[in-house]
Each structure stands twice: as structure tokens, then as C-alpha cells.
mmCIF file of C-alpha atoms in Angstrom:
data_model
loop_
_atom_site.group_PDB
_atom_site.id
_atom_site.type_symbol
_atom_site.label_atom_id
_atom_site.label_comp_id
_atom_site.label_asym_id
_atom_site.label_seq_id
_atom_site.Cartn_x
_atom_site.Cartn_y
_atom_site.Cartn_z
ATOM 1 C CA MET A 27 12.580 2.505 -11.916
ATOM 2 C CA ILE A 28 9.725 2.792 -9.408
ATOM 3 C CA LEU A 29 10.811 2.843 -5.762
ATOM 4 C CA THR A 30 8.641 1.545 -2.931
ATOM 5 C CA VAL A 31 9.414 2.173 0.741
ATOM 6 C CA THR A 32 8.292 -0.200 3.496
ATOM 7 C CA LEU A 33 9.772 0.945 6.796
ATOM 8 C CA ASN A 34 7.970 -1.855 8.664
ATOM 9 C CA THR A 35 8.475 -4.895 6.441
ATOM 10 C CA ALA A 36 6.963 -8.214 7.478
ATOM 11 C CA LEU A 37 6.770 -11.897 6.797
ATOM 12 C CA ASP A 38 3.118 -12.424 5.883
ATOM 13 C CA ILE A 39 1.831 -15.807 7.049
ATOM 14 C CA THR A 40 -1.630 -16.877 5.899
ATOM 15 C CA TYR A 41 -3.524 -19.758 7.522
ATOM 16 C CA ARG A 42 -6.677 -21.177 5.948
ATOM 17 C CA VAL A 43 -9.220 -22.901 8.186
ATOM 18 C CA ARG A 44 -12.679 -24.205 7.459
ATOM 19 C CA ALA A 45 -14.300 -22.080 10.176
ATOM 20 C CA LEU A 46 -12.675 -19.703 12.679
ATOM 21 C CA ARG A 47 -14.144 -20.121 16.173
ATOM 22 C CA PRO A 48 -12.972 -18.137 19.218
ATOM 23 C CA HIS A 49 -11.484 -20.346 21.968
ATOM 24 C CA GLY A 50 -11.470 -23.361 19.619
ATOM 25 C CA SER A 51 -8.736 -25.580 18.197
ATOM 26 C CA HIS A 52 -8.351 -25.378 14.415
ATOM 27 C CA ARG A 53 -6.918 -27.652 11.773
ATOM 28 C CA VAL A 54 -5.090 -25.523 9.184
ATOM 29 C CA SER A 55 -5.718 -26.685 5.615
ATOM 30 C CA GLU A 56 -3.078 -24.480 3.951
ATOM 31 C CA VAL A 57 -0.185 -22.241 4.991
ATOM 32 C CA THR A 58 1.508 -19.639 2.790
ATOM 33 C CA GLU A 59 4.430 -17.304 3.535
ATOM 34 C CA ARG A 60 5.255 -14.181 1.536
ATOM 35 C CA PRO A 61 7.449 -11.103 1.993
ATOM 36 C CA GLY A 62 5.029 -8.494 3.274
ATOM 37 C CA GLY A 63 4.408 -4.962 4.317
ATOM 38 C CA LYS A 64 2.461 -2.596 2.091
ATOM 39 C CA GLY A 65 5.348 -1.378 -0.047
ATOM 40 C CA LEU A 66 6.589 -4.898 -0.782
ATOM 41 C CA ASN A 67 3.079 -5.866 -1.884
ATOM 42 C CA VAL A 68 2.961 -2.770 -4.112
ATOM 43 C CA GLY A 69 6.356 -3.660 -5.560
ATOM 44 C CA ARG A 70 5.365 -7.217 -6.493
ATOM 45 C CA VAL A 71 2.208 -6.010 -8.249
ATOM 46 C CA LEU A 72 4.161 -3.334 -10.141
ATOM 47 C CA ALA A 73 6.679 -5.964 -11.255
ATOM 48 C CA ALA A 74 3.839 -8.203 -12.440
ATOM 49 C CA LEU A 75 2.617 -5.250 -14.525
ATOM 50 C CA GLY A 76 6.028 -5.088 -16.192
ATOM 51 C CA HIS A 77 7.662 -2.209 -14.313
ATOM 52 C CA GLU A 78 11.204 -2.122 -12.970
ATOM 53 C CA VAL A 79 10.872 -1.965 -9.186
ATOM 54 C CA THR A 80 13.260 -1.442 -6.287
ATOM 55 C CA VAL A 81 12.076 -1.985 -2.724
ATOM 56 C CA THR A 82 13.667 -0.502 0.370
ATOM 57 C CA GLY A 83 12.975 -0.250 4.076
ATOM 58 C CA PHE A 84 14.260 -2.164 7.101
ATOM 59 C CA THR A 85 14.852 -5.860 7.590
ATOM 60 C CA GLY A 86 16.559 -7.879 10.313
ATOM 61 C CA GLY A 87 16.895 -11.152 12.210
ATOM 62 C CA ALA A 88 15.896 -14.633 11.085
ATOM 63 C CA THR A 89 12.508 -13.417 9.910
ATOM 64 C CA GLY A 90 14.204 -10.704 7.871
ATOM 65 C CA ARG A 91 16.438 -13.296 6.212
ATOM 66 C CA THR A 92 13.356 -15.290 5.245
ATOM 67 C CA VAL A 93 11.762 -12.146 3.799
ATOM 68 C CA ARG A 94 14.835 -11.466 1.663
ATOM 69 C CA ASP A 95 15.050 -15.100 0.523
ATOM 70 C CA ARG A 96 11.402 -15.054 -0.545
ATOM 71 C CA LEU A 97 11.796 -11.627 -2.132
ATOM 72 C CA ALA A 98 14.594 -13.025 -4.308
ATOM 73 C CA GLU A 99 11.968 -15.336 -5.823
ATOM 74 C CA SER A 100 9.893 -12.315 -6.990
ATOM 75 C CA ALA A 101 10.842 -11.680 -10.614
ATOM 76 C CA GLY A 102 11.530 -8.048 -11.440
ATOM 77 C CA VAL A 103 11.920 -6.830 -7.849
ATOM 78 C CA VAL A 104 15.307 -5.457 -6.749
ATOM 79 C CA ASP A 105 16.093 -5.756 -3.017
ATOM 80 C CA ALA A 106 17.592 -2.588 -1.497
ATOM 81 C CA LEU A 107 16.446 -3.260 2.070
ATOM 82 C CA VAL A 108 18.575 -1.824 4.888
ATOM 83 C CA PRO A 109 19.706 -4.320 7.576
ATOM 84 C CA VAL A 110 18.970 -3.637 11.250
ATOM 85 C CA ARG A 111 19.794 -5.461 14.501
ATOM 86 C CA GLY A 112 16.179 -6.091 15.487
ATOM 87 C CA SER A 113 13.969 -8.786 13.982
ATOM 88 C CA THR A 114 11.476 -8.150 11.191
ATOM 89 C CA ARG A 115 7.881 -8.596 12.322
ATOM 90 C CA ARG A 116 5.409 -11.261 11.304
ATOM 91 C CA THR A 117 1.794 -10.713 10.309
ATOM 92 C CA ILE A 118 -0.702 -13.547 10.647
ATOM 93 C CA ALA A 119 -3.836 -13.711 8.510
ATOM 94 C CA VAL A 120 -6.390 -16.409 9.352
ATOM 95 C CA VAL A 121 -8.832 -16.952 6.497
ATOM 96 C CA ASP A 122 -12.189 -18.565 7.259
ATOM 97 C CA THR A 123 -12.838 -20.439 4.012
ATOM 98 C CA THR A 124 -16.532 -20.864 4.792
ATOM 99 C CA THR A 125 -17.341 -17.164 5.187
ATOM 100 C CA GLY A 126 -14.360 -15.642 3.386
ATOM 101 C CA ASP A 127 -13.631 -13.446 6.418
ATOM 102 C CA THR A 128 -10.022 -12.741 7.396
ATOM 103 C CA THR A 129 -8.667 -12.123 10.907
ATOM 104 C CA GLN A 130 -5.368 -10.214 10.979
ATOM 105 C CA LEU A 131 -2.689 -10.209 13.714
ATOM 106 C CA ASN A 132 0.159 -7.689 13.228
ATOM 107 C CA GLU A 133 3.344 -7.558 15.304
ATOM 108 C CA PRO A 134 4.804 -4.072 16.021
ATOM 109 C CA GLY A 135 8.172 -4.467 14.289
ATOM 110 C CA PRO A 136 11.805 -3.995 15.405
ATOM 111 C CA ALA A 137 13.065 -0.960 17.337
ATOM 112 C CA ILE A 138 15.074 1.222 14.934
ATOM 113 C CA THR A 139 18.117 3.083 16.274
ATOM 114 C CA PRO A 140 19.043 6.649 15.209
ATOM 115 C CA ALA A 141 22.061 5.249 13.339
ATOM 116 C CA GLU A 142 19.850 2.801 11.424
ATOM 117 C CA TRP A 143 17.400 5.592 10.538
ATOM 118 C CA SER A 144 20.303 7.711 9.234
ATOM 119 C CA ALA A 145 21.590 4.780 7.170
ATOM 120 C CA PHE A 146 18.161 4.352 5.616
ATOM 121 C CA GLN A 147 17.926 8.035 4.688
ATOM 122 C CA GLU A 148 21.271 7.816 2.879
ATOM 123 C CA THR A 149 20.061 4.764 0.945
ATOM 124 C CA TYR A 150 16.762 6.496 0.122
ATOM 125 C CA GLU A 151 18.455 9.624 -1.215
ATOM 126 C CA HIS A 152 20.741 7.494 -3.379
ATOM 127 C CA LEU A 153 17.841 5.451 -4.801
ATOM 128 C CA LEU A 154 15.818 8.563 -5.625
ATOM 129 C CA ARG A 155 18.440 9.553 -8.193
ATOM 130 C CA SER A 156 17.207 6.849 -10.558
ATOM 131 C CA ALA A 157 13.532 6.719 -9.515
ATOM 132 C CA SER A 158 10.632 7.782 -11.730
ATOM 133 C CA ALA A 159 8.215 7.706 -8.758
ATOM 134 C CA VAL A 160 8.170 6.584 -5.130
ATOM 135 C CA ALA A 161 5.522 5.059 -2.852
ATOM 136 C CA LEU A 162 5.804 5.514 0.927
ATOM 137 C CA CYS A 163 3.702 2.805 2.512
ATOM 138 C CA GLY A 164 2.522 1.430 5.812
ATOM 139 C CA SER A 165 3.168 1.814 9.512
ATOM 140 C CA LEU A 166 6.304 3.073 11.247
ATOM 141 C CA PRO A 167 8.353 0.654 13.367
ATOM 142 C CA PRO A 168 9.295 1.720 16.911
ATOM 143 C CA GLY A 169 12.105 4.270 17.012
ATOM 144 C CA VAL A 170 11.358 5.917 13.670
ATOM 145 C CA PRO A 171 10.278 9.575 14.119
ATOM 146 C CA VAL A 172 6.546 10.173 13.720
ATOM 147 C CA GLY A 173 7.364 12.800 11.105
ATOM 148 C CA ALA A 174 9.422 10.358 9.050
ATOM 149 C CA TYR A 175 7.091 10.285 6.073
ATOM 150 C CA ALA A 176 6.877 14.083 5.982
ATOM 151 C CA GLN A 177 10.667 14.156 5.813
ATOM 152 C CA LEU A 178 10.760 11.509 3.060
ATOM 153 C CA VAL A 179 8.082 13.364 1.071
ATOM 154 C CA ARG A 180 10.125 16.571 1.209
ATOM 155 C CA THR A 181 13.268 14.691 0.131
ATOM 156 C CA ALA A 182 11.447 13.201 -2.880
ATOM 157 C CA ARG A 183 10.010 16.574 -3.854
ATOM 158 C CA ALA A 184 13.465 18.163 -3.624
ATOM 159 C CA SER A 185 14.634 15.484 -6.088
ATOM 160 C CA ALA A 186 11.624 16.182 -8.374
ATOM 161 C CA VAL A 187 10.355 12.592 -7.907
ATOM 162 C CA PRO A 188 6.550 12.188 -7.705
ATOM 163 C CA VAL A 189 5.571 10.660 -4.364
ATOM 164 C CA LEU A 190 2.514 8.694 -3.209
ATOM 165 C CA LEU A 191 1.819 8.368 0.516
ATOM 166 C CA ASP A 192 -0.211 5.503 1.989
ATOM 167 C CA THR A 193 -0.198 5.473 5.782
ATOM 168 C CA SER A 194 -2.475 6.438 8.675
ATOM 169 C CA GLY A 195 -2.784 8.399 11.915
ATOM 170 C CA GLU A 196 -0.254 11.045 12.897
ATOM 171 C CA PRO A 197 2.295 9.971 10.234
ATOM 172 C CA LEU A 198 -0.413 10.616 7.617
ATOM 173 C CA ARG A 199 -1.367 13.988 9.095
ATOM 174 C CA ARG A 200 2.235 15.181 9.099
ATOM 175 C CA GLY A 201 2.966 13.621 5.726
ATOM 176 C CA VAL A 202 0.029 15.355 4.028
ATOM 177 C CA ALA A 203 1.333 18.729 5.221
ATOM 178 C CA ALA A 204 4.575 18.026 3.287
ATOM 179 C CA ARG A 205 2.503 18.113 0.056
ATOM 180 C CA PRO A 206 2.783 14.628 -1.499
ATOM 181 C CA ASP A 207 1.575 14.225 -5.073
ATOM 182 C CA ILE A 208 -0.994 11.570 -4.077
ATOM 183 C CA VAL A 209 -2.323 10.291 -0.780
ATOM 184 C CA LYS A 210 -4.403 7.097 -0.688
ATOM 185 C CA PRO A 211 -6.211 6.674 2.634
ATOM 186 C CA ASN A 212 -9.141 4.353 3.218
ATOM 187 C CA ALA A 213 -12.439 5.793 4.441
ATOM 188 C CA GLU A 214 -11.575 5.319 8.119
ATOM 189 C CA GLU A 215 -8.119 6.886 7.771
ATOM 190 C CA LEU A 216 -9.593 9.774 5.791
ATOM 191 C CA ALA A 217 -12.222 10.443 8.449
ATOM 192 C CA GLU A 218 -9.563 10.392 11.177
ATOM 193 C CA LEU A 219 -7.445 12.850 9.189
ATOM 194 C CA THR A 220 -10.192 15.348 8.365
ATOM 195 C CA GLY A 221 -12.913 14.797 10.972
ATOM 196 C CA SER A 222 -15.466 14.276 8.181
ATOM 197 C CA HIS A 223 -17.263 10.972 7.621
ATOM 198 C CA GLU A 224 -18.669 12.092 4.259
ATOM 199 C CA PRO A 225 -16.043 10.839 1.778
ATOM 200 C CA LEU A 226 -16.462 13.535 -0.867
ATOM 201 C CA GLN A 227 -16.125 16.338 1.660
ATOM 202 C CA ALA A 228 -13.293 14.523 3.393
ATOM 203 C CA THR A 229 -11.250 14.226 0.171
ATOM 204 C CA ARG A 230 -11.646 17.975 -0.372
ATOM 205 C CA ASN A 231 -10.521 18.652 3.175
ATOM 206 C CA ALA A 232 -7.471 16.410 2.751
ATOM 207 C CA ARG A 233 -6.420 18.355 -0.337
ATOM 208 C CA ARG A 234 -6.729 21.603 1.585
ATOM 209 C CA ARG A 235 -4.300 20.168 4.144
ATOM 210 C CA GLY A 236 -1.613 19.892 1.467
ATOM 211 C CA ALA A 237 -2.065 16.792 -0.714
ATOM 212 C CA HIS A 238 -1.901 17.479 -4.447
ATOM 213 C CA ALA A 239 -4.410 14.685 -5.115
ATOM 214 C CA VAL A 240 -6.435 12.456 -2.782
ATOM 215 C CA VAL A 241 -7.678 8.988 -3.738
ATOM 216 C CA ALA A 242 -9.846 7.373 -1.062
ATOM 217 C CA SER A 243 -10.412 3.614 -0.909
ATOM 218 C CA LEU A 244 -14.068 2.847 -0.222
ATOM 219 C CA GLY A 245 -13.733 -0.931 0.015
ATOM 220 C CA THR A 246 -16.093 -2.804 -2.299
ATOM 221 C CA ASP A 247 -17.486 0.566 -3.467
ATOM 222 C CA GLY A 248 -14.232 1.385 -5.268
ATOM 223 C CA LEU A 249 -12.302 4.662 -5.226
ATOM 224 C CA LEU A 250 -13.094 8.352 -4.892
ATOM 225 C CA ALA A 251 -10.557 10.829 -6.306
ATOM 226 C CA HIS A 252 -10.175 14.572 -5.780
ATOM 227 C CA THR A 253 -7.444 15.990 -8.026
ATOM 228 C CA PRO A 254 -6.532 19.308 -9.696
ATOM 229 C CA GLU A 255 -7.621 17.791 -13.038
ATOM 230 C CA GLY A 256 -11.048 16.663 -11.860
ATOM 231 C CA HIS A 257 -13.070 14.618 -9.400
ATOM 232 C CA TRP A 258 -14.111 11.025 -10.069
ATOM 233 C CA ARG A 259 -15.713 7.959 -8.535
ATOM 234 C CA ALA A 260 -14.585 4.551 -9.829
ATOM 235 C CA THR A 261 -16.615 1.439 -9.020
ATOM 236 C CA PRO A 262 -16.012 -2.230 -9.911
ATOM 237 C CA PRO A 263 -18.555 -4.102 -12.043
ATOM 238 C CA VAL A 264 -18.555 -7.042 -9.605
ATOM 239 C CA ARG A 265 -17.765 -7.661 -5.941
ATOM 240 C CA ALA A 266 -15.033 -10.242 -5.598
ATOM 241 C CA HIS A 267 -15.129 -12.695 -2.689
ATOM 242 C CA GLY A 268 -11.973 -13.790 -0.936
ATOM 243 C CA ASN A 269 -9.114 -12.282 1.060
ATOM 244 C CA PRO A 270 -9.143 -8.442 0.985
ATOM 245 C CA THR A 271 -5.626 -8.194 2.453
ATOM 246 C CA GLY A 272 -3.440 -6.315 -0.017
ATOM 247 C CA ALA A 273 -6.293 -4.931 -2.137
ATOM 248 C CA GLY A 274 -5.380 -1.371 -1.164
ATOM 249 C CA ASP A 275 -1.732 -2.061 -2.015
ATOM 250 C CA SER A 276 -2.743 -3.191 -5.496
ATOM 251 C CA ALA A 277 -4.723 0.039 -5.874
ATOM 252 C CA VAL A 278 -1.535 1.954 -5.032
ATOM 253 C CA ALA A 279 0.320 -0.031 -7.711
ATOM 254 C CA GLY A 280 -2.375 0.856 -10.214
ATOM 255 C CA LEU A 281 -2.228 4.550 -9.379
ATOM 256 C CA LEU A 282 1.572 4.695 -9.408
ATOM 257 C CA SER A 283 1.971 2.744 -12.640
ATOM 258 C CA GLY A 284 -0.639 4.977 -14.258
ATOM 259 C CA LEU A 285 1.244 8.074 -13.124
ATOM 260 C CA VAL A 286 4.548 6.787 -14.570
ATOM 261 C CA GLU A 287 2.836 5.797 -17.828
ATOM 262 C CA LYS A 288 1.182 9.247 -17.993
ATOM 263 C CA LEU A 289 -2.344 7.836 -18.125
ATOM 264 C CA ASP A 290 -5.196 10.245 -17.467
ATOM 265 C CA TRP A 291 -6.927 10.031 -14.114
ATOM 266 C CA PRO A 292 -9.959 7.965 -15.240
ATOM 267 C CA ALA A 293 -7.615 5.336 -16.732
ATOM 268 C CA ARG A 294 -5.475 5.292 -13.569
ATOM 269 C CA LEU A 295 -8.536 4.826 -11.395
ATOM 270 C CA ALA A 296 -9.959 2.077 -13.612
ATOM 271 C CA ARG A 297 -6.671 0.191 -13.394
ATOM 272 C CA ALA A 298 -6.479 0.639 -9.623
ATOM 273 C CA VAL A 299 -10.030 -0.643 -9.083
ATOM 274 C CA ALA A 300 -9.570 -3.622 -11.417
ATOM 275 C CA LEU A 301 -6.306 -4.570 -9.693
ATOM 276 C CA SER A 302 -7.690 -4.249 -6.172
ATOM 277 C CA THR A 303 -10.761 -6.328 -7.062
ATOM 278 C CA ALA A 304 -8.604 -9.000 -8.708
ATOM 279 C CA THR A 305 -6.392 -9.068 -5.606
ATOM 280 C CA VAL A 306 -9.332 -10.028 -3.380
ATOM 281 C CA ALA A 307 -9.740 -13.113 -5.550
ATOM 282 C CA ALA A 308 -6.039 -14.049 -5.213
ATOM 283 C CA PRO A 309 -4.821 -16.275 -2.361
ATOM 284 C CA VAL A 310 -2.340 -13.811 -0.776
ATOM 285 C CA ALA A 311 -1.448 -10.111 -0.715
ATOM 286 C CA GLY A 312 0.922 -8.888 -3.418
ATOM 287 C CA GLU A 313 -0.708 -11.071 -6.073
ATOM 288 C CA PHE A 314 -3.740 -10.663 -8.300
ATOM 289 C CA ASP A 315 -5.871 -12.846 -10.541
ATOM 290 C CA ARG A 316 -4.606 -11.685 -13.941
ATOM 291 C CA ALA A 317 -7.485 -13.129 -15.964
ATOM 292 C CA LEU A 318 -9.996 -11.426 -13.681
ATOM 293 C CA TYR A 319 -8.028 -8.156 -13.806
ATOM 294 C CA GLU A 320 -8.011 -8.135 -17.600
ATOM 295 C CA SER A 321 -11.724 -8.937 -17.766
ATOM 296 C CA LEU A 322 -12.576 -6.167 -15.291
ATOM 297 C CA LEU A 323 -10.368 -3.395 -16.678
ATOM 298 C CA GLY A 324 -12.698 -2.276 -19.456
ATOM 299 C CA ARG A 325 -15.807 -2.594 -17.271
ATOM 300 C CA VAL A 326 -14.888 -0.380 -14.316
ATOM 301 C CA THR A 327 -17.317 2.542 -14.133
ATOM 302 C CA VAL A 328 -15.613 5.937 -13.753
ATOM 303 C CA THR A 329 -17.970 8.888 -13.322
ATOM 304 C CA ALA A 330 -17.229 12.571 -12.816
ATOM 305 C CA GLU A 331 -18.184 14.048 -9.443
ATOM 306 C CA SER A 332 -19.273 17.604 -8.827
ATOM 307 C CA ALA A 333 -16.384 19.894 -7.873
ATOM 308 C CA ALA A 334 -18.690 22.086 -5.765
ATOM 309 C CA ALA A 335 -17.595 22.463 -2.142
#
């Protein structure tokens, strides 16, 4: 079983409009709702790839009930979310169908009490006993300690469970120091972490800070990986047009599934790039265009990078 952690779950609401204009009134052509938050997106993609998946994190209020109801419709995903008194947040994506651009509005999430945080840690430790790998994903809701991911990384390592970390800011900085097996920042998050805006140098710097392997998302330019086994750049054969929300989460699913299946790094990276590209072409996060994914998988270019500092 692969475990994904989403401390700040969400109900993802996507509006589609012909053209998004500031200060204007818009007629929405389509509305979709999905259980959201990075780890839930990762979990749905992993399940679609055929893996057994359990998702955990916090959920509460009427919005939380809707998230759990919708999650029950996701085949292959086991719900181990921890209830809280506060209400799960909503995220609003407005897709301009003319340009393909997406505007995102993210609520902060419920305030988590010390007792709720303790209850989650007990659930997490229990779930790790049967986990083959764990992904720690996304932002922290109010009330959760800023060093939460560092603590969860150390707990996974103590249980000998490989752990992937995908977050940003101070939680990323502290989490990297706890020595996760993989960190997957985007270029902006990587630059904030290391102070370097040159991706190759920045991935090296992130490994020096404690990460076993660093895989940086470079948007439409693919992925850059710095690992003990080698250094690679993976680029898609085409640039998909659509909604990029969730593309990074699909990359995480590709990396984590490849780790569990014991694929070599080039194969993991090719899968991650093909999945993330196919996700851009899908209507909502947590889904991917399977036909496009399968057509892309054998055409992703993975090239070795120089290991020189």
C-alpha cells in the first residue's frame, strides 16, 4: 500500500469561462468538484495506475463531508482521513477556455488543535506499518507546527518507509534537513530553498541540505533530477495545452510508483513527465488523459547531466 498525506485537504472547484476579465461578470459554462489537495490528487493518479492507495490528513465540516463523499467514488482509494472540528477549505480554479490560462484561489484551511495534531500522528504511525512508501504533500493548515513535515519524515524513516516530500517555504527547508528519500520542488520553490536560480546548481545544493534525491519540476521543460545514482533531465516530446493544476501531483505519483516498482531513475522520470503532461490535457487535477500518457511514455527524452559541481 502507498500512503499519501494531505494535511490541508480541499474541495477543488473548477469553473470554465470563455474569457476571464477582471471586474467583469462571467457566465460559467461548466463546473466540476473533486476532492483536492496535493496528496489526494497523487492518490487518485496512483490508483489509476493500479496501486493500492490510502489517503490521510485532516477533514471537517460540510465541505469535508463532500470531500469524503466524492473520495468514496474514487476506485482504489482508501479513506483514512482524520476528522477535525474546523471546515475543510475550498480551492477555486477559473479556466479561461480561450487562452487556456487558469486563475487559482486557495482558502487557508481549518485551524488544527494540538489534540487533533496528536490524533493524526497516531493514525500516521499506524498506517506506516503497512505502507511501502509515503508522500507528504502540500501546505500546512493553521495550527500545525511548521516543522510538521520534518517530524513526519523522521517517523517514516524510523519505520524504514521511503518518503517523498512535496511542499514549499519553511516546511520544505525543515523537511529537507530530516533527510527524505526524494524531494520534488518546482523551480521557484527550489530557488527559495537554496538561493540559486540555476536549476542544476540548485538541485545539488538541495541534496547537500539533506535530501537523498532531488527532482525539480521545470514546468513545460520537464524534470531535472539529482540522485546518488546519477543526474538526468527529462523532457516531454510535446507541450500539452490545458489546465496545469495537478501536473506536479501526477509527477509525484509517477516518481513514487516507480520507486515502489523498483524502476531505474530514467524510467521513473519518463513516467513522471508523461503523466504530468497528460494531466495538463485532462479537465481537472487528479486525472490524466490515459491515451496521451501511453503515447508519450516511450517518447520522453531522458538525458544524463554532468555530475560536476
